[in-house]
Amino acid sequence: MTASSADIARLLALLARPGDVFELRGLARINGQQHVTSGYFDDVDELVRAAAGRSGKDNGVYITINPTKPALLARAPKNTTRRAGSGDTTSDRDVERRGRLLIDVDPVRPAGISSSEDEHAAALALAKTIRDELTALGWPAPVLADSSNGGHLLYAIDLPVDDGGLVKRVLEEMHRRFATKDLEIDKKVYNPARISKVYGTLTRKGESTTDRPHRLSRILEAPEALAIVTRDQLEAFAPAVGSGPAPDRNDRTRGTRDYTPRDGRPEFDLVDWIAEHLPDAVEREWSEGRKWLIPTCPLSPEHDRKEAFIVQKHDGTIAAGCQHNSCFSSWRELRLHFEPDAYDRSGAGRDAQGRRLTDREPPPETLYEDERYQTEISAAELDTFADRDREEPSERTAATISNGFRAEWHDSVRGLANGRSKAGADGTGKPPWLRGPELAPDLKGHYNDPWVSLRLVEDELCRVAGGAIVVVMGGSGSGKSSLVSNVLLQHARDVGPAIALSIELPAHELAARIVGIRCDASWEDALRGRVRQEFVEDALNLPRLYVIDRERATIENLARCVEQARKDFPGEAILVAIDYAQLLESSEREIRMRVTDAFKQIDRVARRLLFVAIAVSQMSRASAVAASSGEKIGAESAALGAESAAIEQYSTVTLSIGKRGEPRQDGSRAVELSVGKGRMSDMSDRVIPMSYWGRSGLWRVSGDAISAAEVRAEREIGKANEREREIGNLLVGIAHRANTPLSRDELSKLIGKGNRKQRLAIIESLVVTGELVEVNRTKRGSRSWLIWTPDRANTTPGIQLASDMPSEGAWDG
C-alpha cells in the first residue's frame, strides 16, 4: 500500500477552509540528484488525487501547513504538479496567514535513514505526553499523527504572518521542556512557509530494512474540527524575553549565543547557529578564517554537491552563498531563510505597536507644543496660526509669537538662513548671529514646513523637509533622468505638484519619456507616434505636472512656476527636478565655480519657497567607472559627483546609480542605488537594490536597503572565493595534464598563485567534491594516497580509486 486517500482527505478537511490555496511538494532523489515537484491547489479533491499519486514515487510528499496567497495559482497551471525550478516554491512572503502550529517529535539518529521500531514508538509516546500536558493547560485537542519516523501534533492557531516571533518562542520552549538526548522537538518549523508531511503518504528515507522500514504516515487521533489555541495561551506558554522566568543556562540545546548579553542583546555564535539550522554542514580548512560546506543548498534542494557555503573571516565577518547565480548570494539571505525576524529581534525599527519602521522615516512632526494651544485656542484659531506660519517671513505681521519674540526679528533670522543678511546689510541693523535662546522661535517657525517622500509605488527612497536638495548622480546613460522622472510622476499622481526644469531636454522629449514609462514603450516609439493617441493622452493626463522647457529653464521662471502651483494646489507639497543642475545659467565661467553657483541658486530658492529639489548631476568618466563597477558604494558615493565639494555642501541626500547586472528576460537589469549622504536621518551609507527597464525608462525598488558595510564585506568575500575558484580550476587543469598521479604537495608546487596552506586546503576541497580523486598509489615514505582527475584515473590501466580499496593499507593523511 503506497497511499491512504482517506487520511489525505481527512488532513485536508482539518487544514483547509473554502478558498484556501496550498502548495503540494514532492521531494525525491534520482541518480543522486534532488528533484522537486510542486503545484498550487484550490481544489481539495484534485489535491487528494495528486498527493496519492506522488506517494511512493517521491521520498516524501509534503504540504504547506499555512495557506498561501491565491495569486500563486497563476505561477503554473493550477491543481496539478510539475518539476519545480528555483523560486517556484513557497517563500515566507507568499503565505496568507498562520493557521497551524506543528510540533514535530523525531528520534535522534544518523541522517538519511528511517527510525527503528523502538525509536518510532518512543517518539509517538513523547508526542502523546506533550499533548496531554498541553491539554492540562487548557489547549484544545490537536491532530495526533504518525509522521512515519516520529510523532506530530498539529494545532490550529490564528496569527498574522509577522507574529513577532511567537511561534518560534513556543517551539523553543517545547524543546526546552520536553526534548531528551534521544528525542528532538524540531525548533526550525516556525517559519510561515513551512511544509509538513501529507498524512496518508509513504516516506522513504534510505533503504527499507527489517529494523528500519519505510512506513506510511497516518492520522492516529483527531477531533471533528480543530479549535484554535488562543494567542494568550501561546504567550502564557512561551512568554517574551523579560516577561518570564530566566532560561536554564545549563541547557545544552540552546547554545551560548542566546545567553551572552552584549549591549542588551544576545551575542551571535555562528557555530551554534550552524549546529541548529545546518547540522550536516562540513567544516573545511580556509586560510582566511573558517569555512563550512553545505551538502544540500537549503534554498534550492537540487544544488546538492556542496555548492553552498558559509565563511567567517578572522575579523568576524560572515558571508554565505551558493555557486549558482540563481540561488542566494549573501549571509543575510541565508539567515532570513531560517530566521525571518533575525534582524528585527531587538525591536529596533519598530514602533510601540510593533509595526515595522523604515530606516528612512523622519522624526515625527510636533505641532504647537505650548499647552495653551491645546486648551484655550479654538480649531479656527489654530487654522489661522497654521496659515500664518505657511506665509513667507516678509509677509508676516508683527504679532507676538508664543515666547515673546516678534515676527520681524524672525524674518531677519530666516534671511540669515537664506544667505541674504550680512551685518545689517538687510537694513534691520541686527547682528549676523543668533544666541541660543533666540534659536527657539526660528525652529518653531519650521514646524509646519512640508515633508516630501520620494517614492516608487509603495517604496520610499528617502524623505526630506521642504528646502532640501536631493542630488541624483550617475554616469552617462545610467538612467538617472529616467529615475527622477519616475519619482516626479509618482508625486504628481499621488501627492502634489511636480515641476520639471528640463535644461537637457525640450518639453516634447520629456513628454516622450513620460509616455514610455507609463505605457511600457520605447522613447523612439513615443516620439514617432507609434503609441496609440488615447494612451498618450491618458499617460500625460497629469494636471499637477508642470514642465519648464529648456528654452526658458531659469531659476526665476522656476520660482514663478512654484508660486503658481501653490495657488493651483494650496497646501500640497511641491517637488522640483532640475536636469542637469550643472547646466543652470551662471555668470561664473570656471566649471567648479559654475557648479557651486548653480547649487547655491537652487538652495536659495528651495529654502525660500519650501519645496524639495532633486538636482540631477552628471558624474565624471572616472567616477562613473568607480560607481558602475561597484568599487564605490554607500557613503563613498557622495564624492562621485562632478565638483563634489559643492554637492557635499548643499545636498541633504545623495543617491548614486551604481553597479548594473546583465539584462534579464523581462528586459530589466539589477541596479544598485547608493544612499551616500542622509543628513536628516541615519539613512546614509546604504545600498538599495533596484530594477531598471532601459527600453521604457521604468524604475522599481526590488528589495530592502542593505548596509553598505555588509555589501562591501560580501564583495570582499566574493573576491576571495573567486580567487579560490581560479586556483581550483588551475589545479584541476594541471592534474589532468599530468602523466601520472601526484601528491598533494607536488600539485601545490606546480601553481604559483596563493600560499601553500591555501592551495592545500583547496586541493582538499576538490577531493571532497570529486573534482580530484585519490588513487591506489603512494610516494615512497608517505602513507597518503596520490591524486588525479577522475577521467584520467578511470582510463589508466592499473589505477584504482582509493575509495574502492579495502580499509587496510594507506590512509588519507
Tab-separated table of C-alpha atoms in Angstrom, residues 37 71-72 101 129 185 198-199 207 248 319 424 429 434 538 540 580 595 601 648 692 703 709 768:
chain	number	residue	atom	x	y	z
A	37	THR	CA	7.790	18.504	-7.796
A	71	ALA	CA	-2.176	34.728	-6.639
A	72	LEU	CA	0.238	31.779	-6.606
A	101	LEU	CA	1.284	25.080	14.697
A	129	THR	CA	2.821	13.097	26.621
A	185	ILE	CA	11.493	18.690	19.209
A	198	VAL	CA	0.882	14.732	3.948
A	199	TYR	CA	-0.566	12.065	6.229
A	207	GLU	CA	16.869	1.678	2.298
A	248	ASP	CA	18.274	27.374	32.116
A	319	ALA	CA	29.392	35.684	4.342
A	424	GLY	CA	22.869	94.591	8.994
A	429	GLY	CA	20.582	96.751	11.924
A	434	LEU	CA	21.911	84.420	16.936
A	538	ASP	CA	-4.034	59.214	-20.716
A	540	LEU	CA	0.016	62.778	-19.857
A	580	TYR	CA	21.054	68.894	-15.110
A	595	VAL	CA	28.548	74.272	-10.302
A	601	GLN	CA	20.830	79.224	-6.645
A	648	GLU	CA	28.531	67.892	-0.411
A	692	TYR	CA	15.668	49.370	-14.400
A	703	GLY	CA	14.432	44.723	-2.186
A	709	ALA	CA	29.346	47.773	5.027
A	768	VAL	CA	35.726	16.259	-1.240
